[in-house]
Short mmCIF file of C-alpha atoms in Angstrom, two decimals:
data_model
loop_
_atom_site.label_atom_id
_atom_site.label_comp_id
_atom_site.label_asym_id
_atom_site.label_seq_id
_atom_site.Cartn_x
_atom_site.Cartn_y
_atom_site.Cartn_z
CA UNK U 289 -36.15 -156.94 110.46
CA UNK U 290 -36.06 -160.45 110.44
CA UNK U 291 -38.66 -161.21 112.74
CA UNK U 292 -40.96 -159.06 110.62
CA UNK U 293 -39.75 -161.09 107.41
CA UNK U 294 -40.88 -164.49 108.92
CA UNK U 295 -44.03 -162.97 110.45
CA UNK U 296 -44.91 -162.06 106.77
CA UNK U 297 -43.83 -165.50 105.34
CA UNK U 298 -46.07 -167.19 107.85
CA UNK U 299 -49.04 -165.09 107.24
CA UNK U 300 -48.50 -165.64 103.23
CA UNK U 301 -48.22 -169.52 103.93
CA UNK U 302 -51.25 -169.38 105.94
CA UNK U 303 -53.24 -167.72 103.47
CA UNK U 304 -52.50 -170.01 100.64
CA UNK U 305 -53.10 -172.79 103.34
CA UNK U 306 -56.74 -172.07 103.83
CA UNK U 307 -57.15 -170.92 100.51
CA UNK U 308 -58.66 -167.35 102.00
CA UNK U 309 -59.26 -164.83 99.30
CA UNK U 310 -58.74 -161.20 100.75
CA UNK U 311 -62.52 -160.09 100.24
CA UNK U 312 -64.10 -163.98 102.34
CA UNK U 313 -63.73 -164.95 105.79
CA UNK U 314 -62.10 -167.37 106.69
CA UNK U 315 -63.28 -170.71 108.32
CA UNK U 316 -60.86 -171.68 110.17
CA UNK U 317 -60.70 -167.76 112.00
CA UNK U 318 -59.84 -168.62 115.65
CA UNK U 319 -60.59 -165.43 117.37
CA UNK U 320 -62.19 -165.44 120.58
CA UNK U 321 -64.11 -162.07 120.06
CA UNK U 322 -65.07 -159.99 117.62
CA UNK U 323 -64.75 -156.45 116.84
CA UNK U 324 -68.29 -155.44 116.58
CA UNK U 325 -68.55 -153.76 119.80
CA UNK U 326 -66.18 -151.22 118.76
CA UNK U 327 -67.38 -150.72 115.37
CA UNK U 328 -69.96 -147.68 115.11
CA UNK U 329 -72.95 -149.11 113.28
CA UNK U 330 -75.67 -146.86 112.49
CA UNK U 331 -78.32 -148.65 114.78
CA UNK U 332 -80.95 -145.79 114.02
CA UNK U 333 -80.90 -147.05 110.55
CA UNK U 334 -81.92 -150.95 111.87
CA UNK U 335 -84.28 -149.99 114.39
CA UNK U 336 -85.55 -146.48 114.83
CA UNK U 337 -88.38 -146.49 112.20
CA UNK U 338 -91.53 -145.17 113.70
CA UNK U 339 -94.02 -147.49 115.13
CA UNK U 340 -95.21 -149.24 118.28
CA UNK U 341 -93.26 -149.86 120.78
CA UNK U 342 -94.07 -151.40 124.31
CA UNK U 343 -92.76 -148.30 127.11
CA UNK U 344 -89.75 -148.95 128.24
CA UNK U 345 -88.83 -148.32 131.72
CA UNK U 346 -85.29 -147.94 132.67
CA UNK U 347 -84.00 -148.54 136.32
CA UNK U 348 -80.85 -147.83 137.24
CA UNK U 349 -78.20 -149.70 139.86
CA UNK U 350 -76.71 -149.26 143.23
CA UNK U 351 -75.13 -145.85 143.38
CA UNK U 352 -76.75 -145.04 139.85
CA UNK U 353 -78.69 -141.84 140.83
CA UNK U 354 -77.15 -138.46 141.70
CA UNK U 355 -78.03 -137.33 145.71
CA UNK U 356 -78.61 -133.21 145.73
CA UNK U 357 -78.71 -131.95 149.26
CA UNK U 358 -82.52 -129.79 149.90
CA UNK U 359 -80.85 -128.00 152.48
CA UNK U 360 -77.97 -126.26 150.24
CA UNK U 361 -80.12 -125.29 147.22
CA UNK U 362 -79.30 -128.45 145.68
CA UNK U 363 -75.86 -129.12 145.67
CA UNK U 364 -74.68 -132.14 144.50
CA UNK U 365 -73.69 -134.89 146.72
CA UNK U 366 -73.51 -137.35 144.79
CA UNK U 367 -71.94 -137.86 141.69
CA UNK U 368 -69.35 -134.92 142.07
CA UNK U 369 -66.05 -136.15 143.76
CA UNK U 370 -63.42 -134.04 145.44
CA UNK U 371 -59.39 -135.61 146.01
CA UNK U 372 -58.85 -132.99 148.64
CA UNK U 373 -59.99 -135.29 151.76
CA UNK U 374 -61.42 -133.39 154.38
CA UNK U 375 -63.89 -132.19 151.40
CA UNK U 376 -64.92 -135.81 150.46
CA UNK U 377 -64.62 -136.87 154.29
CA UNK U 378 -67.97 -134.30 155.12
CA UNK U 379 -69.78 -135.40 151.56
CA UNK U 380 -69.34 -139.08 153.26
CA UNK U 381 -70.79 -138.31 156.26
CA UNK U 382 -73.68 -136.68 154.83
CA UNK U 383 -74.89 -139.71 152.93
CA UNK U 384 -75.02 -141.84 156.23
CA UNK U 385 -78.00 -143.29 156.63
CA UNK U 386 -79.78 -142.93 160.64
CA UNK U 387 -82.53 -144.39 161.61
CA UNK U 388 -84.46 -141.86 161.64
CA UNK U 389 -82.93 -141.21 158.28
CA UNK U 390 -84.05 -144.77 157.09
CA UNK U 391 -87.36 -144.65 158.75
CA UNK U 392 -88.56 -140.92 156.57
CA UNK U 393 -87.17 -138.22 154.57
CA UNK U 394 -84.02 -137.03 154.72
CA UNK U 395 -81.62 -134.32 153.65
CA UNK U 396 -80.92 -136.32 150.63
CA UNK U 397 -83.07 -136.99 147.46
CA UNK U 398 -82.58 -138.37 144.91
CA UNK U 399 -82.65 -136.16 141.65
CA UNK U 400 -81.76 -137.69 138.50
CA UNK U 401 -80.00 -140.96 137.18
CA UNK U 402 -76.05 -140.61 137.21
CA UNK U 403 -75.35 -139.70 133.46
CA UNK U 404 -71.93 -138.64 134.08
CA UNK U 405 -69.72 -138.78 137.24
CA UNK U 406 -67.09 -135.45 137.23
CA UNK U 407 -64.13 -135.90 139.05
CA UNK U 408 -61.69 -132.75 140.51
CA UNK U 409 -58.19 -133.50 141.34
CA UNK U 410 -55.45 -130.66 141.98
CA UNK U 411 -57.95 -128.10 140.14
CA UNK U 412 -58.43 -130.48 136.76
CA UNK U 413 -62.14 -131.36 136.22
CA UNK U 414 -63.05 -134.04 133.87
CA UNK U 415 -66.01 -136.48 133.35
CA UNK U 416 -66.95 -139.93 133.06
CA UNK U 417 -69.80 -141.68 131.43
CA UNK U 418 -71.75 -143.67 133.62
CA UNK U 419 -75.58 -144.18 132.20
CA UNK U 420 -75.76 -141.37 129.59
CA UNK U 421 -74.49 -144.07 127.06
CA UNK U 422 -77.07 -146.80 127.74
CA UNK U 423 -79.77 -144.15 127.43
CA UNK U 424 -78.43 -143.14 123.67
CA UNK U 425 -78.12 -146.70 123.19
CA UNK U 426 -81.58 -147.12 123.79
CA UNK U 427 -82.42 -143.53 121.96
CA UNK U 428 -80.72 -145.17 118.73
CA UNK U 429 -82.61 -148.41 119.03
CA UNK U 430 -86.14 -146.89 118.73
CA UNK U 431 -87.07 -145.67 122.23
CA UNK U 432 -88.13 -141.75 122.73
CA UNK U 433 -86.89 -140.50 126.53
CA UNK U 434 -89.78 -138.43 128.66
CA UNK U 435 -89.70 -135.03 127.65
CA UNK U 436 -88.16 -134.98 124.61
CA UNK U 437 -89.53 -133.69 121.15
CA UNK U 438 -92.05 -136.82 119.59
CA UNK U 439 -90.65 -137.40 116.02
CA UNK U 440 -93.42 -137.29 113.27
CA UNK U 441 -95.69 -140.79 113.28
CA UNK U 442 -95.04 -140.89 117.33
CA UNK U 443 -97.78 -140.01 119.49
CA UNK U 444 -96.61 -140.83 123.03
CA UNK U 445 -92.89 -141.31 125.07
CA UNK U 446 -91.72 -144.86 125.18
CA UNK U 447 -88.59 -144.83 127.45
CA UNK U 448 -89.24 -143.33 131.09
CA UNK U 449 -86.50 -143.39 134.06
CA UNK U 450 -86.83 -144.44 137.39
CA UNK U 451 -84.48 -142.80 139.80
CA UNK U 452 -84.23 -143.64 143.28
CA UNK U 453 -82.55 -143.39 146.82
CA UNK U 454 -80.06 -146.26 146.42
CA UNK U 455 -79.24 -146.04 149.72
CA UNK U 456 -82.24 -147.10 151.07
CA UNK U 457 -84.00 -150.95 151.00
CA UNK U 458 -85.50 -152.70 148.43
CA UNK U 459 -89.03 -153.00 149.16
CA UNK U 460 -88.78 -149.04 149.90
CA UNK U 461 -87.73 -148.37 146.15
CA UNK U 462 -90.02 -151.13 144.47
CA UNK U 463 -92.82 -149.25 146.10
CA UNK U 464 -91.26 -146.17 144.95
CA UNK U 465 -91.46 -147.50 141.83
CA UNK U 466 -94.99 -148.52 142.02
CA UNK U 467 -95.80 -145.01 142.39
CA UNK U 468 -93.86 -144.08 139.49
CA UNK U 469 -95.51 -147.00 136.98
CA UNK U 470 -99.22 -145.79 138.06
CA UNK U 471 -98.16 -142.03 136.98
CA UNK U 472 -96.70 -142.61 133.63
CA UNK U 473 -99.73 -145.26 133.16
CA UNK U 474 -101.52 -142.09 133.83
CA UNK U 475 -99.93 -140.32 131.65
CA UNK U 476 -99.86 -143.24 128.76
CA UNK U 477 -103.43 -143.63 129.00
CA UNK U 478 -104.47 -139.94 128.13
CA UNK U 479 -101.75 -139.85 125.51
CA UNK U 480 -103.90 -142.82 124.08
CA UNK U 481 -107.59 -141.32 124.15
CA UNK U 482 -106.34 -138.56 121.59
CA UNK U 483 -104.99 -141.17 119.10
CA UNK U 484 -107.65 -143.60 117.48
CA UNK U 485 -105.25 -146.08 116.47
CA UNK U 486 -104.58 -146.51 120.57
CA UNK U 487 -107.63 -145.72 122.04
CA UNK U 488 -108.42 -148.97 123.12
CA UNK U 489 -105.04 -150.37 123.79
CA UNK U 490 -103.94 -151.66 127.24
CA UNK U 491 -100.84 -150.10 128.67
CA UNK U 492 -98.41 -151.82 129.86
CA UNK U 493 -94.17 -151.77 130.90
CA UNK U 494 -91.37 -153.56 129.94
CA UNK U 495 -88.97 -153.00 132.81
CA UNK U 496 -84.65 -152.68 132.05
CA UNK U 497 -83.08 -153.42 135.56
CA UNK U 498 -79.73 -152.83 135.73
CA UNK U 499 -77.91 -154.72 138.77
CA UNK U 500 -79.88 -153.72 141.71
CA UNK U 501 -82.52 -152.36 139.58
CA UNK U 502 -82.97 -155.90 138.08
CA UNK U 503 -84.24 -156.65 141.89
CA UNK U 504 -86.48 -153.62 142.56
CA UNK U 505 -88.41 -154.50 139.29
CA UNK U 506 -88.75 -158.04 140.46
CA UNK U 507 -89.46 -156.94 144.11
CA UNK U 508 -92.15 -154.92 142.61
CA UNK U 509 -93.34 -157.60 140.08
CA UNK U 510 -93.57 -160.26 142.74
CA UNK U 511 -94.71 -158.47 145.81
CA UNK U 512 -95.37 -154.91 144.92
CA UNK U 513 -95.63 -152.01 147.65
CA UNK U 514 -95.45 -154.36 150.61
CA UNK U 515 -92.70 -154.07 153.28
CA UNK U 516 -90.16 -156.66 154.15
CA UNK U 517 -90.89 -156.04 157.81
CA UNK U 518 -88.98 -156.71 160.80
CA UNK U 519 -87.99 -159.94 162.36
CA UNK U 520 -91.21 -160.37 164.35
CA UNK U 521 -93.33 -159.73 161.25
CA UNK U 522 -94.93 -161.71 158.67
CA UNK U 523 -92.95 -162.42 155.47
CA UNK U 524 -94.85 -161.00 152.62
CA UNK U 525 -97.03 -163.17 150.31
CA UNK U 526 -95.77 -163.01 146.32
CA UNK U 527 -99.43 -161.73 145.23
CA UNK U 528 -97.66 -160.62 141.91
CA UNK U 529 -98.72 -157.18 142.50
CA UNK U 530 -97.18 -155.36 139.39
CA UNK U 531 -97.91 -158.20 137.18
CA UNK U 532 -101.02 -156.35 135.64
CA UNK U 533 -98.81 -153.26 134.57
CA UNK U 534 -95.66 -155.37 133.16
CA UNK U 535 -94.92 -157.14 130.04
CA UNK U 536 -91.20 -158.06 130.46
CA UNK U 537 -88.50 -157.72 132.71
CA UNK U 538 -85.36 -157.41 131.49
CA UNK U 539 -82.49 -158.02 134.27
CA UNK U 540 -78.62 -156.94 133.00
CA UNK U 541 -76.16 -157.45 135.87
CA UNK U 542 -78.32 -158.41 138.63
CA UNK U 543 -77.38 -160.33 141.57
CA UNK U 544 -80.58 -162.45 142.13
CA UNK U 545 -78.16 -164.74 144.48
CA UNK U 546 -75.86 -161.25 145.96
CA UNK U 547 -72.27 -160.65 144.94
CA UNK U 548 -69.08 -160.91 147.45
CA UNK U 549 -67.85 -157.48 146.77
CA UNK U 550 -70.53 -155.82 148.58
CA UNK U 551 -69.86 -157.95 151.72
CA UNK U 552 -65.61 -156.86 151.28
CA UNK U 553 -67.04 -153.17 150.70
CA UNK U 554 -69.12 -153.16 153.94
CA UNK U 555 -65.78 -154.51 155.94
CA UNK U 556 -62.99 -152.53 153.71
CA UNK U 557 -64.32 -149.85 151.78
CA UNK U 558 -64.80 -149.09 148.28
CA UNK U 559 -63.06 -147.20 146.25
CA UNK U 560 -64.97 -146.28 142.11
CA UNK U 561 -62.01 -144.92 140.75
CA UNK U 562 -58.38 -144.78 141.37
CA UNK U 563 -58.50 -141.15 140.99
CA UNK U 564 -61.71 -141.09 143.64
CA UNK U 565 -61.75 -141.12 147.05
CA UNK U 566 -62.36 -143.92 149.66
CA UNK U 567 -65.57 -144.50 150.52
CA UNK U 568 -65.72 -144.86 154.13
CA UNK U 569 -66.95 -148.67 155.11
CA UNK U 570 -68.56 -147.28 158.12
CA UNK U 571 -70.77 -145.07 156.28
CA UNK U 572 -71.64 -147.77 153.43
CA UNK U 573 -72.65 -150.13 156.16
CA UNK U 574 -75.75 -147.59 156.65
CA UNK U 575 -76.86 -148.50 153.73
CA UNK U 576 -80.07 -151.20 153.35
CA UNK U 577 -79.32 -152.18 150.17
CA UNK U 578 -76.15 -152.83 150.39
CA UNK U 579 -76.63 -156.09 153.36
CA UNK U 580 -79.70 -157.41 151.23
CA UNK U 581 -77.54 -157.70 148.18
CA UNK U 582 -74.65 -159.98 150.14
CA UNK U 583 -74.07 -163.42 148.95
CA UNK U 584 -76.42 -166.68 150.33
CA UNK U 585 -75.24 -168.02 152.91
CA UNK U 586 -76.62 -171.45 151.75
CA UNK U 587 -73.76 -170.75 148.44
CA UNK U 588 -70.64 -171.05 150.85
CA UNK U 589 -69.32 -168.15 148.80
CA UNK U 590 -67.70 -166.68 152.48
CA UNK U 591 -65.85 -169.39 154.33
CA UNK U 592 -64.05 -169.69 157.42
CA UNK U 593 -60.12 -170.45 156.25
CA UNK U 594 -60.22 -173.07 159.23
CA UNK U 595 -62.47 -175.79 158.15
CA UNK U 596 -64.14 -173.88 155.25
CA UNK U 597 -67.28 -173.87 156.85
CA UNK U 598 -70.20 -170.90 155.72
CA UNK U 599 -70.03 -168.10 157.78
CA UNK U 600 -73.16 -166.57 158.88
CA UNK U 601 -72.50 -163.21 157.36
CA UNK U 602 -76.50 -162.21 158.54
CA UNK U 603 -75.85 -163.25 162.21
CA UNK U 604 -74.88 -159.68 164.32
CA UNK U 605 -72.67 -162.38 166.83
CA UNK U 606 -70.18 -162.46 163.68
CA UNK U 607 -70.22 -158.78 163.15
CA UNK U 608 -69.92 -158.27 166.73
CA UNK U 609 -66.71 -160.48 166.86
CA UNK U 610 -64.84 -158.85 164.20
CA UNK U 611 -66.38 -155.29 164.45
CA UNK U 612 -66.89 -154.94 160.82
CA UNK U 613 -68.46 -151.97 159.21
CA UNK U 614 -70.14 -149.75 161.55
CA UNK U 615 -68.56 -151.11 164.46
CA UNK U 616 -65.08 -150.91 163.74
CA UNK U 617 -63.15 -148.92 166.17
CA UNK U 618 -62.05 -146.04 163.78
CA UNK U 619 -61.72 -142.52 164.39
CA UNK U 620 -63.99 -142.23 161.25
CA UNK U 621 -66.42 -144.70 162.88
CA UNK U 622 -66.52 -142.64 166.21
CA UNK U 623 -67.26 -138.94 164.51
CA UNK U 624 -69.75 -140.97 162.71
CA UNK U 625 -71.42 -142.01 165.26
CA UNK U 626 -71.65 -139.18 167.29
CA UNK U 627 -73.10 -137.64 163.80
CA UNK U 628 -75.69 -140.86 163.58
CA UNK U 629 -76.73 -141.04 167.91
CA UNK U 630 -76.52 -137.19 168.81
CA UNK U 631 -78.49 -137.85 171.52
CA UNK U 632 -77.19 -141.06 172.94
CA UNK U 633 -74.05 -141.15 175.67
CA UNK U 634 -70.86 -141.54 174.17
CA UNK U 635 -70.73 -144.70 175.67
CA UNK U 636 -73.67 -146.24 174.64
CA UNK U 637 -72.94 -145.65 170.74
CA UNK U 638 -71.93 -148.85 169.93
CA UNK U 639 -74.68 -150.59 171.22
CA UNK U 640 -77.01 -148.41 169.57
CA UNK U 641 -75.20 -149.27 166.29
CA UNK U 642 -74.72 -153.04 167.25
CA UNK U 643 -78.60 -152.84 167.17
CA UNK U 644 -79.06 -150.95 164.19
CA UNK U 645 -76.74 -153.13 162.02
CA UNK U 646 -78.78 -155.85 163.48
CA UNK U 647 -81.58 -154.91 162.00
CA UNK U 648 -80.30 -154.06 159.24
CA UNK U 649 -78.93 -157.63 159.14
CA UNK U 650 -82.83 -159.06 159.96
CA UNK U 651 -84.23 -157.32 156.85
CA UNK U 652 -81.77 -158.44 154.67
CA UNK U 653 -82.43 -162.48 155.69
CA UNK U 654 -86.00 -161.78 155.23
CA UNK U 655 -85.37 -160.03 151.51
CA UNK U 656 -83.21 -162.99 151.15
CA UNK U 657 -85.67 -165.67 152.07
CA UNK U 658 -88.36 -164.20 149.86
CA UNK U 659 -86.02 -163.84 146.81
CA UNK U 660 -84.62 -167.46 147.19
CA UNK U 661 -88.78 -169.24 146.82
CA UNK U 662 -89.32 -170.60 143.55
CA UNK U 663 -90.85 -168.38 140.94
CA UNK U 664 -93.20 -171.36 140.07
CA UNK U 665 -95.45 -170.30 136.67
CA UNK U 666 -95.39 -166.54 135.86
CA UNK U 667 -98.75 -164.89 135.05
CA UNK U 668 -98.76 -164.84 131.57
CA UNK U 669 -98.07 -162.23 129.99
CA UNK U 670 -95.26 -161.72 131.99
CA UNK U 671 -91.68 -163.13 130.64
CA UNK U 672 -88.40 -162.72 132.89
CA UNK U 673 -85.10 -162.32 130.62
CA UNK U 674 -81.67 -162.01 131.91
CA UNK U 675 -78.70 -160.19 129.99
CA UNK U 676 -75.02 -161.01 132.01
CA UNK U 677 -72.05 -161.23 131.25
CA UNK U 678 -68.83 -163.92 131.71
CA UNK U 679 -66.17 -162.32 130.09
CA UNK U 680 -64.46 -160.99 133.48
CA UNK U 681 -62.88 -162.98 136.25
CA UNK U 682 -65.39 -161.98 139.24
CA UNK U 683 -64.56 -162.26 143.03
CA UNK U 684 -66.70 -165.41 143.84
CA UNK U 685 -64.93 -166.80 147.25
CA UNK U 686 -64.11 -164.79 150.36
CA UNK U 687 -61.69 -166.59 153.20
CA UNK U 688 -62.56 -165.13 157.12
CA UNK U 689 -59.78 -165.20 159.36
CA UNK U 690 -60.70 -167.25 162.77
CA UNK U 691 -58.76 -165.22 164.75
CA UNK U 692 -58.98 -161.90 163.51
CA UNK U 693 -62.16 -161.07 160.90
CA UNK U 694 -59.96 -159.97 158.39
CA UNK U 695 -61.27 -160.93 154.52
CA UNK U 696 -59.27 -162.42 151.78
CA UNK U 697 -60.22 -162.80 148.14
CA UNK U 698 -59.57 -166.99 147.56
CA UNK U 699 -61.33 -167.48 144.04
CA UNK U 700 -62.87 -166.03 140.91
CA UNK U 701 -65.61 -167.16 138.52
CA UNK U 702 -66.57 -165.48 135.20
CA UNK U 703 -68.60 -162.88 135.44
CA UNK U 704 -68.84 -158.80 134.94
CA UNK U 705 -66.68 -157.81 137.05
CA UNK U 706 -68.62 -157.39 140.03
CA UNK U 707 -71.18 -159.97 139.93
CA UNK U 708 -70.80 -163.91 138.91
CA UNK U 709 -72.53 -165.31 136.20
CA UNK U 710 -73.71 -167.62 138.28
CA UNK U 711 -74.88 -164.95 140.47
CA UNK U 712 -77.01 -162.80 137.69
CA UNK U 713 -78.92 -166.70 136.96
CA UNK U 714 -79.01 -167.78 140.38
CA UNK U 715 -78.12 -171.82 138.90
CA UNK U 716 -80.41 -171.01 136.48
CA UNK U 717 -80.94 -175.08 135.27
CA UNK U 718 -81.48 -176.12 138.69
CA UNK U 719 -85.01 -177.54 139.89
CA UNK U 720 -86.80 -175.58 141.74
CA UNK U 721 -85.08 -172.62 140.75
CA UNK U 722 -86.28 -169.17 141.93
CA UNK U 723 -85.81 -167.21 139.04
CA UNK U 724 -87.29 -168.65 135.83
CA UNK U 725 -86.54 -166.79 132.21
CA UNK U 726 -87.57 -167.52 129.39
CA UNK U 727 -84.19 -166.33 127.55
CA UNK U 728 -80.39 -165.88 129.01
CA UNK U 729 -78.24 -163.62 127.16
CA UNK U 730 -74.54 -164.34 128.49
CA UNK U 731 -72.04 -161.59 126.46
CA UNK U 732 -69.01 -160.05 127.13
CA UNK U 733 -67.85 -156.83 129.13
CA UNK U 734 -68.22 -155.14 132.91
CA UNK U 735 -70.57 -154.50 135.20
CA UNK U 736 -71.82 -151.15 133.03
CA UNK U 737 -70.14 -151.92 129.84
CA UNK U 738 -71.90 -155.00 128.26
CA UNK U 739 -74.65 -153.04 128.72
CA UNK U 740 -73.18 -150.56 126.00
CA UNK U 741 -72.27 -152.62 123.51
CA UNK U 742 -73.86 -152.73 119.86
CA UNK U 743 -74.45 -156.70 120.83
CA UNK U 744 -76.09 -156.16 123.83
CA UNK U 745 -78.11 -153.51 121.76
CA UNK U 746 -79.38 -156.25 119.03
CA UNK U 747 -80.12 -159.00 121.59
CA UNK U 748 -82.08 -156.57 123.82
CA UNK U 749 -83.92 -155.32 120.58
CA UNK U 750 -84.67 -159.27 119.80
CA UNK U 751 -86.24 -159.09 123.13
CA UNK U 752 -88.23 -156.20 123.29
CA UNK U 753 -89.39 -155.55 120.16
CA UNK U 754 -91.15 -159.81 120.15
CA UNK U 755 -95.00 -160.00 120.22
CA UNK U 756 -95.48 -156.57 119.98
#
C-alpha cells in the first residue's frame, strides 16, 4: 500500500511540476514510442476515397508463397506444418531443390502468397497471420486487390500479387515477374480503352518488395529477364529493362547487402516457430535464393575467431572444410541425397553435391557482384524508396571456428529482426553507393510486422500516393 501511496504522490508532484492539464500533452513526455500502432484508426476514412491511383504491385519474401504439390491434387506443402516428425521429415524432402529441379519444372508450384500459416500439434489446429494483414492494410489505404468487386467511381484493379517459387534464384523470379507486369499491363490497358477519362493514359507499376521481393523488383528494374549465368559467362549489362513499366519501387525489409541469418540457416537449420518443426539445413541449402542473399564478403560480417579475418563464405574450399549444409555427414543429408542423385553411386554423392553447391555458390558471387555496382542516375521517372526498420537487435557478426566450422553469433546491430538496418540501405550515405533512394523510412517492428503498422501505412501512403 505504501508503495502505491508514493507512486501517486510522485505522479501528483509531477503534474503540478510541468503544469500538464489532463486534456494537453505534455512537453516534457519522455516516451520512446508511441501507441499508435496499436490504436485502430479508421484508415478507410483518410485514404480510401475513390480516385486514381498508380497499380500497385505487391511481392512477397523468402518463404512468402504457399508450395501445392501437382502430383497429389494440390496438397499443400507449404504453409501447412505437422509436429509429428516423420510427417514434416517427407514434406522437407519434397521441397529439395535438384538440378534438374532447378534447371525446369518441378513437382512444386507455387500457388498463392502465404496469407496464413496453420499449424497442427497433438490434433489442435490453429493459424497465424503472415501476409493477409499487409494486404488489408493496403485494402484500407485505397488499393482494390485483382478480382475483387470495383467500388462505384473505380474502373480498373489497382493492387495485383506476385507469387513465386522462393526457392528458386533471383533472376529466375524477376523474369517471372516480367511476365507477370506485361499481363496485368495487358489487362490495365483494355480496362483503360472503355473509360474516356483513361484512354490515353500510360500504364505503369509501383512495385512493394518485401525482403527478398525488394530484390526481384530491383533485379527486374535493373536487368530484367536476363540470367545471372554461370561462372564462365558474361555478367549481365544493367539495360534497365523494367524501367519503362515502373514508377516506384518500394523496398520494406530487404537485404540489398544479405543478412547473416541465412548463412547460420544454411549451416544449422531454421526453425519459424517454436511450435514448428526444424527445417532441415541440408534441404535449405538447395535453395538459390537462399546463397545469393548471404552477407558481402567485402562487410566482414563472418569472421574467422582467430585473427578476425573475412571468411570466404562463396568459396566451395570453405564449405568443403567444414561440410556445411548439403555436405554435412547426416543421416538426413544421406537419404537426401540418394533422393537428389538417384542415379549416381552411393559413393559418388558427395561429389555430385560438392559440385552442385558450387555452383550454387558461383551464381550467388555473380548476383552479388551485379547488386554491389553503383546505381548511378535512375531513369527518371523511376524513384527507389526504402521502408526498414531499427527497433530490433539483429544478428550482424558471425565468429567461424578454425578448427571445427562451427558458427557463433558475436554481435548485433539494430535492425528487424532478421535483417540490419544497415543491411536494408546498404551504407546508404556512402559514395558510390549502389542503391540510391530518394526517401528512407527507418520505423519500428520485425521483419513482417513494421510492415503492419498504421505508421508504416501513412508513410507508405506519403509515398505512393506523390505525383500522381
Amino acid at each position: 500500500m505504501r508503495f502505491f501511496c508514493l507512486a501517486g504522490v510522485v505522479a501528483v508532484l509531477a503534474a503540478a511540476f510541468c503544469g500538464c492539464a489532463v486534456t494537453g500533452g505534455n512537453y516534457f513526455n519522455d516516451q520512446v514510442a508511441g501507441d499508435i500502432a496499436d490504436t485502430r484508426i479508421d484508415l478507410k476514412k483518410i485514404y480510401a476515397a475513390p480516385g486514381d491511383r498508380t497499380p500497385v504491385i505487391l511481392i512477397h519474401g523468402l518463404l512468402g508463397a504457399e508450395l501445392r504439390d501437382k502430383n497429389s491434387n494440390g496438397e499443400r506443402v507449404w504453409g501447412d506444418f505437422s509436429c509429428f516428425a516423420p510427417e514434416a521429415e517427407k514434406r522437407f524432402m519434397a521441397m529439395a531443390l535438384s538440378p534438374e529441379r532447378n534447371s525446369a519444372e518441378n513437382e512444386l508450384f507455387a500457388a498463392d502468397i502465404l496469407r496464413k500459416t496453420r499449424i497442427e500439434l497433438l490434433g489442435i489446429k490453429f493459424e497465424l497471420e503472415n501476409y493477409s494483414r499487409i494486404i488489408e492494410l493496403l485494402r484500407a489505404i485505397g488499393y482494390i486487390p485483382e478480382k475483387t468487386f470495383l467500388p462505384p467511381g473505380n474502373h480498373y484493379s489497382t493492387l495485383f500479387i506476385y507469387h513465386y517459387d522462393w526457392r528458386k534464384s533471383i533472376d529466375e523470379n524477376a523474369a517471372g515477374l516480367a511476365r507477370f507486369v506485361d499481363e496485368k499491363k495487358e489487362y490495365l490497358e483494355n480496362q483503360f480503352k472503355s473509360c474516356p477519362k483513361h484512354r490515353n493514359k500510360e500504364v505503369r507499376f509501383d512495385l512493394l518488395g518485401h525482403s527478398m521481393g525488394g530484390l526481384i523488383a530491383r533485379y527486374y528494374v535493373e536487368y530484367g529477364t536476363q540470367k545471372i549465368g554461370g561462372a564462365q559467362a558474361s555478367l549481365p549489362v544493367r539495360n534497365w529493362y523494367g524501367a519503362k513499366n515502373v514508377r516506384k519501387l518500394v523496398m520494406a525489409g530487404s537485404p540489398n547487402a544479405g543478412y547473416t541469418d541465412v548463412l547460420f540457416e544454411l549451416v544449422n537449420g531454421m526453425r519459424l516457430h517454436r511450435l514448428a518443426p526444424e527445417f532441415p539445413a541440408g534441404v535449405l541449402a538447395t535453395f538459390p535464393s537462399c546463397y545469393q542473399m548471404m552477407p558481402e564478403v567485402s562487410k566482414n560480417t563472418v569472421r574467422f575467431a582467430s585473427g578476425g579475418s573475412a571468411v570466404d563464405i562463396f568459396d566451395i574450399k570453405v564449405w568443403q572444410k567444414y561440410r556445411w549444409g548439403l555436405l554435412a555427414d547426416t543421416s538426413f543429408n544421406r537419404s537426401l541425397l540418394r533422393v537428389l542423385f538417384p542415379n549416381v553411386a552411393e559413393n559418388e554423392r558427395l561429389t555430385a553435391a560438392t559440385e552442385y553447391v558450387n555452383n550454387l555458390l558461383n551464381k550467388a558471387s555473380r548476383f552479388k557482384l551485379l547488386f554491389s555496382r553503383p546505381v548511378g542516375v535512375l531513369p527518371e521517372p523511376v524513384k527507389y524508396y526504402l521502408f526498414a526498420s531499427a527497433g530490433l537487435r539483429t544478428n550482424s557478426l558471425l565468429e567461424v571456428d578454425d578448427s571445427d566450422g562451427s558458427i557463433t553469433i558475436k554481435a548485433s546491430a539494430p535492425g528487424d529482426g532478421k535483417v540490419t538496418l544497415q543491411s536494408a540501405g546498404f551504407n546508404h550515405r556512402q559514395k558510390d553507393n549502389p542503391l540510391i533512394c530518394s526517401d528512407i523510412y527507418v520505423l519500428d517492428g520485425g521483419h513482417m510486422g513494421f510492415m503492419e503498422s498504421t505508421l508504416f501505412a501513412c508513410n507508405l501512403a506519403l509515398v505512393l500516393y506523390s505525383e500522381l
